[in-house]
């Protein structure tokens, strides 16, 4: 297995969102804790040398704010995120369709979206040789600000199910 054929997919659930009255779900902002914790996800990615060269982000306010914080931590390494209306309230298969259209030049893709789609997508793609602890964590809980890191040798267009290894699952939290 040559390293340059390996692709990484980071599936992130947005940071903790607020439930202000009278605000449409699509326009819900991050709450204070979300603003504190979202940058930690960016720091964790940098620390583990998992820097996305392409980011797909749901068009909802809370995912856009999460993405802004992550990118601020990535600094000049951050790609320009692509807002994707189709990721809002999307099923795992809808998310996968969006991923299938990512150019092959992308080696590390980050997707920032919502439950239940992010968890369902991670479980749908997870192969049998996934890291057991990371797989179990992703399967049993996918809290706000959680990141699943998957690796595959397939092209984005070929991804369809059980063909990516979950290598890490992390929930960056403020202490």
Short mmCIF file of N, CA and C in Angstrom, two decimals:
data_model
loop_
_atom_site.label_atom_id
_atom_site.label_comp_id
_atom_site.label_asym_id
_atom_site.label_seq_id
_atom_site.Cartn_x
_atom_site.Cartn_y
_atom_site.Cartn_z
N UNK A 1 0.86 -1.19 0.00
CA UNK A 1 0.00 0.00 0.00
C UNK A 1 0.89 1.24 0.00
N UNK A 2 0.86 1.99 -1.05
CA UNK A 2 1.68 3.20 -1.09
C UNK A 2 0.89 4.37 -0.49
N UNK A 3 1.57 5.14 0.31
CA UNK A 3 0.95 6.22 1.10
C UNK A 3 0.22 7.23 0.23
N UNK A 4 0.74 7.53 -0.96
CA UNK A 4 0.12 8.59 -1.77
C UNK A 4 -1.23 8.18 -2.37
N UNK A 5 -1.59 6.90 -2.27
CA UNK A 5 -2.90 6.49 -2.76
C UNK A 5 -3.95 6.49 -1.65
N UNK A 6 -3.50 6.74 -0.44
CA UNK A 6 -4.41 6.75 0.70
C UNK A 6 -5.18 8.06 0.76
N UNK A 7 -6.49 7.96 0.89
CA UNK A 7 -7.33 9.15 1.07
C UNK A 7 -7.90 9.13 2.47
N UNK A 8 -8.02 10.33 3.04
CA UNK A 8 -8.61 10.45 4.37
C UNK A 8 -9.89 11.27 4.32
N UNK A 9 -10.87 10.80 5.05
CA UNK A 9 -12.15 11.49 5.17
C UNK A 9 -12.38 11.79 6.65
N UNK A 10 -12.58 13.06 6.95
CA UNK A 10 -12.90 13.48 8.32
C UNK A 10 -14.37 13.86 8.34
N UNK A 11 -15.15 13.13 9.13
CA UNK A 11 -16.59 13.40 9.23
C UNK A 11 -16.84 14.05 10.58
N UNK A 12 -17.22 15.31 10.55
CA UNK A 12 -17.40 16.09 11.78
C UNK A 12 -18.84 16.49 11.99
N UNK A 13 -19.30 16.33 13.23
CA UNK A 13 -20.59 16.90 13.61
C UNK A 13 -20.32 18.31 14.14
N UNK A 14 -21.17 19.25 13.79
CA UNK A 14 -21.00 20.64 14.24
C UNK A 14 -20.88 20.72 15.77
N UNK A 15 -20.30 21.81 16.25
CA UNK A 15 -20.16 22.04 17.68
C UNK A 15 -21.53 22.34 18.31
N UNK A 16 -21.56 22.43 19.63
CA UNK A 16 -22.81 22.59 20.39
C UNK A 16 -23.60 23.82 19.93
N UNK A 17 -24.85 23.57 19.55
CA UNK A 17 -25.70 24.65 19.03
C UNK A 17 -26.71 25.10 20.07
N UNK A 18 -27.18 26.31 19.90
CA UNK A 18 -28.19 26.90 20.77
C UNK A 18 -29.58 26.59 20.21
N UNK A 19 -30.59 26.74 21.05
CA UNK A 19 -31.99 26.58 20.62
C UNK A 19 -32.77 27.86 20.90
N UNK A 20 -32.39 28.99 20.29
CA UNK A 20 -33.12 30.23 20.58
C UNK A 20 -34.55 30.16 20.03
N UNK A 21 -35.48 30.71 20.78
CA UNK A 21 -36.88 30.71 20.35
C UNK A 21 -37.07 31.51 19.08
N UNK A 22 -37.98 31.06 18.24
CA UNK A 22 -38.34 31.82 17.05
C UNK A 22 -37.32 31.79 15.93
N UNK A 23 -36.29 30.95 16.06
CA UNK A 23 -35.27 30.87 15.02
C UNK A 23 -35.43 29.56 14.26
N UNK A 24 -35.46 29.64 12.96
CA UNK A 24 -35.57 28.42 12.13
C UNK A 24 -34.37 27.52 12.39
N UNK A 25 -34.56 26.22 12.32
CA UNK A 25 -33.48 25.26 12.61
C UNK A 25 -32.23 25.56 11.78
N UNK A 26 -32.40 25.89 10.51
CA UNK A 26 -31.26 26.15 9.63
C UNK A 26 -30.42 27.32 10.13
N UNK A 27 -31.04 28.25 10.87
CA UNK A 27 -30.35 29.46 11.33
C UNK A 27 -29.92 29.40 12.79
N UNK A 28 -29.99 28.22 13.41
CA UNK A 28 -29.56 28.09 14.81
C UNK A 28 -28.05 28.33 14.92
N UNK A 29 -27.63 29.23 15.84
CA UNK A 29 -26.20 29.50 16.01
C UNK A 29 -25.56 28.54 17.02
N UNK A 30 -24.24 28.59 17.09
CA UNK A 30 -23.54 27.86 18.15
C UNK A 30 -23.83 28.55 19.48
N UNK A 31 -23.86 27.76 20.54
CA UNK A 31 -23.95 28.36 21.87
C UNK A 31 -22.52 28.61 22.35
N UNK A 32 -22.40 29.21 23.53
CA UNK A 32 -21.09 29.60 24.04
C UNK A 32 -20.10 28.43 24.04
N UNK A 33 -20.56 27.27 24.53
CA UNK A 33 -19.68 26.09 24.58
C UNK A 33 -19.21 25.70 23.18
N UNK A 34 -20.11 25.82 22.20
CA UNK A 34 -19.75 25.50 20.82
C UNK A 34 -18.64 26.41 20.30
N UNK A 35 -18.73 27.69 20.64
CA UNK A 35 -17.69 28.64 20.22
C UNK A 35 -16.36 28.35 20.92
N UNK A 36 -16.40 27.81 22.14
CA UNK A 36 -15.17 27.45 22.85
C UNK A 36 -14.57 26.16 22.30
N UNK A 37 -15.42 25.20 21.92
CA UNK A 37 -14.92 23.87 21.57
C UNK A 37 -14.58 23.67 20.10
N UNK A 38 -15.28 24.37 19.20
CA UNK A 38 -15.01 24.20 17.77
C UNK A 38 -13.53 24.44 17.40
N UNK A 39 -12.88 25.49 17.96
CA UNK A 39 -11.46 25.68 17.62
C UNK A 39 -10.59 24.48 18.06
N UNK A 40 -11.01 23.78 19.12
CA UNK A 40 -10.23 22.63 19.61
C UNK A 40 -10.17 21.53 18.55
N UNK A 41 -11.21 21.41 17.74
CA UNK A 41 -11.21 20.42 16.67
C UNK A 41 -10.13 20.77 15.64
N UNK A 42 -10.03 22.04 15.30
CA UNK A 42 -8.99 22.48 14.37
C UNK A 42 -7.59 22.23 14.93
N UNK A 43 -7.42 22.50 16.23
CA UNK A 43 -6.12 22.26 16.87
C UNK A 43 -5.77 20.78 16.87
N UNK A 44 -6.78 19.95 17.14
CA UNK A 44 -6.55 18.49 17.16
C UNK A 44 -6.13 18.00 15.79
N UNK A 45 -6.79 18.49 14.73
CA UNK A 45 -6.43 18.11 13.36
C UNK A 45 -4.98 18.48 13.06
N UNK A 46 -4.59 19.70 13.42
CA UNK A 46 -3.22 20.16 13.18
C UNK A 46 -2.22 19.29 13.94
N UNK A 47 -2.51 19.04 15.21
CA UNK A 47 -1.61 18.26 16.08
C UNK A 47 -1.37 16.87 15.49
N UNK A 48 -2.39 16.28 14.86
CA UNK A 48 -2.28 14.94 14.31
C UNK A 48 -1.99 14.93 12.81
N UNK A 49 -1.62 16.11 12.29
CA UNK A 49 -1.26 16.26 10.89
C UNK A 49 -2.35 15.73 9.94
N UNK A 50 -3.60 16.05 10.29
CA UNK A 50 -4.74 15.69 9.45
C UNK A 50 -5.32 17.02 8.95
N UNK A 51 -4.71 17.55 7.91
CA UNK A 51 -5.12 18.85 7.40
C UNK A 51 -5.90 18.66 6.11
N UNK A 52 -7.19 19.02 6.14
CA UNK A 52 -7.99 18.83 4.93
C UNK A 52 -7.54 19.74 3.79
N UNK A 53 -7.56 19.19 2.57
CA UNK A 53 -7.31 20.06 1.42
C UNK A 53 -8.63 20.44 0.74
N UNK A 54 -9.74 19.91 1.27
CA UNK A 54 -11.07 20.28 0.78
C UNK A 54 -12.05 20.11 1.92
N UNK A 55 -12.94 21.09 2.12
CA UNK A 55 -13.96 21.00 3.17
C UNK A 55 -15.33 21.19 2.55
N UNK A 56 -16.22 20.25 2.82
CA UNK A 56 -17.63 20.36 2.45
C UNK A 56 -18.39 20.66 3.74
N UNK A 57 -19.18 21.72 3.72
CA UNK A 57 -19.87 22.15 4.93
C UNK A 57 -21.35 22.39 4.64
N UNK A 58 -22.20 21.87 5.51
CA UNK A 58 -23.63 22.14 5.42
C UNK A 58 -23.84 23.66 5.45
N UNK A 59 -24.89 24.11 4.80
CA UNK A 59 -25.14 25.56 4.73
C UNK A 59 -25.79 26.12 6.00
N UNK A 60 -26.12 25.26 6.98
CA UNK A 60 -26.73 25.74 8.23
C UNK A 60 -25.75 26.62 8.99
N UNK A 61 -26.28 27.59 9.74
CA UNK A 61 -25.44 28.54 10.46
C UNK A 61 -24.48 27.84 11.42
N UNK A 62 -24.96 26.86 12.20
CA UNK A 62 -24.10 26.22 13.21
C UNK A 62 -22.93 25.45 12.58
N UNK A 63 -23.14 24.87 11.38
CA UNK A 63 -22.03 24.18 10.72
C UNK A 63 -21.06 25.20 10.12
N UNK A 64 -21.60 26.29 9.58
CA UNK A 64 -20.72 27.34 9.03
C UNK A 64 -19.85 27.94 10.13
N UNK A 65 -20.45 28.19 11.31
CA UNK A 65 -19.67 28.76 12.42
C UNK A 65 -18.60 27.77 12.89
N UNK A 66 -18.97 26.49 12.97
CA UNK A 66 -18.00 25.45 13.35
C UNK A 66 -16.84 25.45 12.36
N UNK A 67 -17.18 25.48 11.09
CA UNK A 67 -16.18 25.47 10.02
C UNK A 67 -15.25 26.68 10.11
N UNK A 68 -15.81 27.84 10.41
CA UNK A 68 -15.01 29.06 10.54
C UNK A 68 -13.98 28.91 11.66
N UNK A 69 -14.40 28.35 12.79
CA UNK A 69 -13.48 28.14 13.92
C UNK A 69 -12.38 27.14 13.56
N UNK A 70 -12.76 26.03 12.92
CA UNK A 70 -11.78 25.02 12.52
C UNK A 70 -10.77 25.64 11.57
N UNK A 71 -11.25 26.37 10.58
CA UNK A 71 -10.36 27.00 9.60
C UNK A 71 -9.47 28.06 10.23
N UNK A 72 -9.98 28.76 11.24
CA UNK A 72 -9.14 29.78 11.89
C UNK A 72 -7.96 29.12 12.59
N UNK A 73 -8.15 27.91 13.12
CA UNK A 73 -7.05 27.18 13.76
C UNK A 73 -6.09 26.61 12.72
N UNK A 74 -6.61 26.20 11.57
CA UNK A 74 -5.75 25.66 10.50
C UNK A 74 -4.93 26.77 9.85
N UNK A 75 -5.40 28.02 10.01
CA UNK A 75 -4.65 29.17 9.50
C UNK A 75 -4.46 29.11 8.00
N UNK A 76 -3.23 29.36 7.54
CA UNK A 76 -2.99 29.41 6.09
C UNK A 76 -3.04 28.03 5.43
N UNK A 77 -3.16 26.97 6.23
CA UNK A 77 -3.31 25.62 5.68
C UNK A 77 -4.77 25.30 5.35
N UNK A 78 -5.68 26.16 5.79
CA UNK A 78 -7.10 25.90 5.60
C UNK A 78 -7.52 26.13 4.14
N UNK A 79 -8.25 25.16 3.58
CA UNK A 79 -8.78 25.38 2.23
C UNK A 79 -10.02 26.28 2.32
N UNK A 80 -10.46 26.82 1.21
CA UNK A 80 -11.71 27.56 1.19
C UNK A 80 -12.86 26.56 1.22
N UNK A 81 -13.70 26.60 2.28
CA UNK A 81 -14.78 25.61 2.39
C UNK A 81 -15.83 25.79 1.29
N UNK A 82 -16.44 24.68 0.91
CA UNK A 82 -17.54 24.73 -0.05
C UNK A 82 -18.83 24.48 0.72
N UNK A 83 -19.70 25.50 0.72
CA UNK A 83 -21.00 25.34 1.38
C UNK A 83 -21.89 24.49 0.49
N UNK A 84 -22.56 23.54 1.10
CA UNK A 84 -23.35 22.58 0.35
C UNK A 84 -24.74 22.47 0.98
N UNK A 85 -25.74 23.07 0.31
CA UNK A 85 -27.12 22.99 0.81
C UNK A 85 -27.57 21.55 0.99
N UNK A 86 -27.09 20.68 0.12
CA UNK A 86 -27.50 19.28 0.15
C UNK A 86 -27.03 18.51 1.37
N UNK A 87 -26.15 19.09 2.18
CA UNK A 87 -25.69 18.41 3.40
C UNK A 87 -26.56 18.73 4.61
N UNK A 88 -27.43 19.73 4.47
CA UNK A 88 -28.32 20.09 5.58
C UNK A 88 -29.43 19.04 5.67
N UNK A 89 -29.59 18.45 6.86
CA UNK A 89 -30.62 17.43 7.11
C UNK A 89 -30.51 16.27 6.13
N UNK A 90 -29.29 15.97 5.70
CA UNK A 90 -29.09 14.94 4.69
C UNK A 90 -28.93 13.56 5.32
N UNK A 91 -29.40 12.56 4.59
CA UNK A 91 -29.16 11.17 4.98
C UNK A 91 -27.71 10.82 4.67
N UNK A 92 -27.27 9.69 5.20
CA UNK A 92 -25.92 9.21 4.92
C UNK A 92 -25.71 9.02 3.42
N UNK A 93 -26.71 8.47 2.74
CA UNK A 93 -26.56 8.22 1.30
C UNK A 93 -26.51 9.50 0.50
N UNK A 94 -27.25 10.52 0.95
CA UNK A 94 -27.19 11.84 0.28
C UNK A 94 -25.79 12.43 0.46
N UNK A 95 -25.25 12.32 1.69
CA UNK A 95 -23.89 12.82 1.95
C UNK A 95 -22.87 12.09 1.08
N UNK A 96 -23.05 10.77 0.97
CA UNK A 96 -22.13 9.97 0.17
C UNK A 96 -22.17 10.39 -1.30
N UNK A 97 -23.35 10.73 -1.80
CA UNK A 97 -23.48 11.20 -3.18
C UNK A 97 -22.66 12.48 -3.38
N UNK A 98 -22.69 13.37 -2.39
CA UNK A 98 -21.90 14.61 -2.47
C UNK A 98 -20.41 14.27 -2.48
N UNK A 99 -20.00 13.35 -1.59
CA UNK A 99 -18.59 12.92 -1.51
C UNK A 99 -18.15 12.29 -2.83
N UNK A 100 -19.02 11.50 -3.44
CA UNK A 100 -18.70 10.80 -4.69
C UNK A 100 -18.36 11.77 -5.82
N UNK A 101 -18.72 13.04 -5.69
CA UNK A 101 -18.44 14.04 -6.73
C UNK A 101 -17.21 14.89 -6.44
N UNK A 102 -16.49 14.56 -5.36
CA UNK A 102 -15.27 15.31 -5.02
C UNK A 102 -14.16 14.90 -5.99
N UNK A 103 -13.39 15.87 -6.48
CA UNK A 103 -12.31 15.55 -7.43
C UNK A 103 -11.25 14.63 -6.80
N UNK A 104 -10.65 13.77 -7.62
CA UNK A 104 -9.64 12.84 -7.14
C UNK A 104 -8.35 13.51 -6.68
N UNK A 105 -8.18 14.77 -7.02
CA UNK A 105 -6.98 15.49 -6.58
C UNK A 105 -7.02 15.74 -5.07
N UNK A 106 -8.20 15.62 -4.45
CA UNK A 106 -8.35 15.83 -3.00
C UNK A 106 -7.88 14.57 -2.28
N UNK A 107 -6.94 14.72 -1.34
CA UNK A 107 -6.46 13.56 -0.59
C UNK A 107 -7.02 13.51 0.83
N UNK A 108 -7.29 14.67 1.42
CA UNK A 108 -7.92 14.71 2.75
C UNK A 108 -9.16 15.59 2.66
N UNK A 109 -10.30 14.95 2.81
CA UNK A 109 -11.59 15.63 2.70
C UNK A 109 -12.23 15.73 4.07
N UNK A 110 -12.75 16.90 4.40
CA UNK A 110 -13.48 17.08 5.65
C UNK A 110 -14.93 17.42 5.32
N UNK A 111 -15.84 16.78 6.04
CA UNK A 111 -17.26 17.04 5.86
C UNK A 111 -17.81 17.47 7.22
N UNK A 112 -18.48 18.62 7.26
CA UNK A 112 -19.07 19.12 8.52
C UNK A 112 -20.57 19.18 8.34
N UNK A 113 -21.29 18.39 9.14
CA UNK A 113 -22.72 18.31 8.95
C UNK A 113 -23.43 17.95 10.27
N UNK A 114 -24.53 17.20 10.17
CA UNK A 114 -25.45 17.01 11.28
C UNK A 114 -25.75 15.54 11.56
N UNK A 115 -26.27 15.30 12.79
CA UNK A 115 -26.85 13.99 13.11
C UNK A 115 -28.21 13.90 12.43
N UNK A 116 -28.70 12.74 12.10
CA UNK A 116 -28.04 11.44 12.25
C UNK A 116 -27.13 11.12 11.07
N UNK A 117 -27.10 11.99 10.06
CA UNK A 117 -26.36 11.69 8.83
C UNK A 117 -24.89 11.40 9.03
N UNK A 118 -24.20 12.21 9.86
CA UNK A 118 -22.75 12.02 10.02
C UNK A 118 -22.44 10.65 10.63
N UNK A 119 -23.20 10.28 11.66
CA UNK A 119 -22.97 8.98 12.31
C UNK A 119 -23.33 7.83 11.36
N UNK A 120 -24.47 7.97 10.69
CA UNK A 120 -24.89 6.93 9.75
C UNK A 120 -23.86 6.77 8.62
N UNK A 121 -23.31 7.87 8.16
CA UNK A 121 -22.31 7.82 7.09
C UNK A 121 -21.04 7.11 7.57
N UNK A 122 -20.56 7.47 8.75
CA UNK A 122 -19.35 6.82 9.30
C UNK A 122 -19.57 5.32 9.43
N UNK A 123 -20.74 4.92 9.92
CA UNK A 123 -21.03 3.50 10.09
C UNK A 123 -21.21 2.79 8.74
N UNK A 124 -21.79 3.49 7.78
CA UNK A 124 -22.00 2.92 6.45
C UNK A 124 -20.66 2.66 5.74
N UNK A 125 -19.72 3.58 5.92
CA UNK A 125 -18.43 3.46 5.24
C UNK A 125 -17.44 2.56 5.97
N UNK A 126 -17.64 2.38 7.28
CA UNK A 126 -16.66 1.67 8.12
C UNK A 126 -16.46 0.22 7.67
N UNK A 127 -15.21 -0.12 7.43
CA UNK A 127 -14.88 -1.49 7.03
C UNK A 127 -14.61 -2.35 8.28
N UNK A 128 -14.53 -3.64 8.06
CA UNK A 128 -14.33 -4.58 9.17
C UNK A 128 -12.98 -4.41 9.84
N UNK A 129 -12.01 -3.85 9.12
CA UNK A 129 -10.67 -3.68 9.72
C UNK A 129 -10.49 -2.30 10.37
N UNK A 130 -11.61 -1.65 10.69
CA UNK A 130 -11.54 -0.37 11.41
C UNK A 130 -10.96 -0.58 12.80
N UNK A 131 -10.38 0.48 13.35
CA UNK A 131 -9.92 0.44 14.74
C UNK A 131 -11.14 0.17 15.63
N UNK A 132 -11.05 -0.88 16.45
CA UNK A 132 -12.21 -1.34 17.22
C UNK A 132 -12.75 -0.24 18.15
N UNK A 133 -11.88 0.39 18.92
CA UNK A 133 -12.33 1.41 19.88
C UNK A 133 -12.95 2.61 19.17
N UNK A 134 -12.30 3.05 18.11
CA UNK A 134 -12.82 4.20 17.35
C UNK A 134 -14.18 3.85 16.73
N UNK A 135 -14.29 2.64 16.21
CA UNK A 135 -15.55 2.18 15.61
C UNK A 135 -16.66 2.15 16.66
N UNK A 136 -16.37 1.56 17.82
CA UNK A 136 -17.38 1.46 18.88
C UNK A 136 -17.80 2.84 19.38
N UNK A 137 -16.85 3.74 19.54
CA UNK A 137 -17.18 5.10 19.98
C UNK A 137 -18.09 5.79 18.98
N UNK A 138 -17.76 5.68 17.69
CA UNK A 138 -18.57 6.32 16.65
C UNK A 138 -19.95 5.69 16.55
N UNK A 139 -20.02 4.39 16.79
CA UNK A 139 -21.29 3.66 16.68
C UNK A 139 -22.23 3.97 17.85
N UNK A 140 -21.68 4.17 19.03
CA UNK A 140 -22.53 4.31 20.22
C UNK A 140 -22.88 5.75 20.54
N UNK A 141 -22.05 6.71 20.12
CA UNK A 141 -22.35 8.11 20.41
C UNK A 141 -21.61 8.97 19.41
N UNK A 142 -22.24 10.03 18.98
CA UNK A 142 -21.59 10.95 18.03
C UNK A 142 -21.96 12.36 18.49
N UNK A 143 -21.37 12.77 19.64
CA UNK A 143 -21.78 14.06 20.22
C UNK A 143 -21.34 15.25 19.37
N UNK A 144 -21.78 16.43 19.75
CA UNK A 144 -21.36 17.64 19.04
C UNK A 144 -19.84 17.73 19.08
N UNK A 145 -19.28 18.28 18.02
CA UNK A 145 -17.84 18.51 17.86
C UNK A 145 -17.05 17.22 17.63
N UNK A 146 -17.73 16.10 17.45
CA UNK A 146 -17.03 14.83 17.24
C UNK A 146 -16.46 14.73 15.84
N UNK A 147 -15.31 14.05 15.75
CA UNK A 147 -14.62 13.84 14.48
C UNK A 147 -14.34 12.35 14.31
N UNK A 148 -14.74 11.79 13.18
CA UNK A 148 -14.32 10.44 12.82
C UNK A 148 -13.36 10.58 11.65
N UNK A 149 -12.23 9.88 11.74
CA UNK A 149 -11.24 9.91 10.66
C UNK A 149 -11.23 8.53 10.01
N UNK A 150 -11.48 8.52 8.70
CA UNK A 150 -11.50 7.27 7.95
C UNK A 150 -10.44 7.32 6.86
N UNK A 151 -9.90 6.15 6.51
CA UNK A 151 -8.90 6.05 5.46
C UNK A 151 -9.36 5.03 4.43
N UNK A 152 -9.08 5.32 3.18
CA UNK A 152 -9.45 4.41 2.10
C UNK A 152 -8.44 4.52 0.97
N UNK A 153 -8.33 3.45 0.20
CA UNK A 153 -7.50 3.49 -1.00
C UNK A 153 -8.35 3.75 -2.24
N UNK A 154 -9.65 3.77 -2.06
CA UNK A 154 -10.55 4.00 -3.20
C UNK A 154 -10.62 5.48 -3.55
N UNK A 155 -11.03 5.75 -4.78
CA UNK A 155 -11.28 7.14 -5.17
C UNK A 155 -12.60 7.56 -4.52
N UNK A 156 -12.84 8.86 -4.43
CA UNK A 156 -14.08 9.36 -3.84
C UNK A 156 -15.29 8.82 -4.59
N UNK A 157 -15.18 8.73 -5.90
CA UNK A 157 -16.30 8.27 -6.72
C UNK A 157 -16.64 6.80 -6.47
N UNK A 158 -15.64 6.02 -6.02
CA UNK A 158 -15.84 4.59 -5.80
C UNK A 158 -16.38 4.25 -4.41
N UNK A 159 -16.31 5.18 -3.48
CA UNK A 159 -16.77 4.89 -2.12
C UNK A 159 -18.25 4.53 -2.14
N UNK A 160 -18.60 3.39 -1.54
CA UNK A 160 -20.03 3.07 -1.48
C UNK A 160 -20.45 2.38 -0.18
N UNK A 161 -19.56 1.80 0.56
CA UNK A 161 -19.95 1.20 1.83
C UNK A 161 -18.94 0.16 2.26
N UNK A 162 -18.64 0.17 3.56
CA UNK A 162 -17.68 -0.74 4.19
C UNK A 162 -16.34 -0.77 3.46
N UNK A 163 -15.94 0.39 2.94
CA UNK A 163 -14.67 0.40 2.21
C UNK A 163 -13.71 1.49 2.70
N UNK A 164 -13.89 1.91 3.96
CA UNK A 164 -12.98 2.86 4.58
C UNK A 164 -12.78 2.45 6.05
N UNK A 165 -11.55 2.51 6.50
CA UNK A 165 -11.24 2.14 7.89
C UNK A 165 -11.41 3.36 8.79
N UNK A 166 -12.17 3.20 9.87
CA UNK A 166 -12.18 4.26 10.89
C UNK A 166 -10.88 4.08 11.68
N UNK A 167 -10.05 5.11 11.67
CA UNK A 167 -8.77 5.01 12.38
C UNK A 167 -8.79 5.78 13.70
N UNK A 168 -9.62 6.81 13.78
CA UNK A 168 -9.70 7.62 15.00
C UNK A 168 -11.11 8.16 15.17
N UNK A 169 -11.48 8.35 16.44
CA UNK A 169 -12.72 9.04 16.77
C UNK A 169 -12.41 9.92 17.96
N UNK A 170 -12.64 11.21 17.82
CA UNK A 170 -12.23 12.16 18.85
C UNK A 170 -13.35 13.18 19.08
N UNK A 171 -13.54 13.53 20.35
CA UNK A 171 -14.49 14.59 20.71
C UNK A 171 -13.71 15.66 21.48
N UNK A 172 -13.18 16.66 20.77
CA UNK A 172 -12.43 17.72 21.46
C UNK A 172 -13.34 18.51 22.39
N UNK A 173 -13.00 18.56 23.66
CA UNK A 173 -13.80 19.25 24.67
C UNK A 173 -12.97 20.28 25.43
N UNK A 174 -13.64 21.36 25.82
CA UNK A 174 -13.01 22.37 26.68
C UNK A 174 -13.06 21.86 28.13
N UNK A 175 -11.99 22.02 28.86
CA UNK A 175 -11.95 21.52 30.24
C UNK A 175 -12.06 22.64 31.23
#
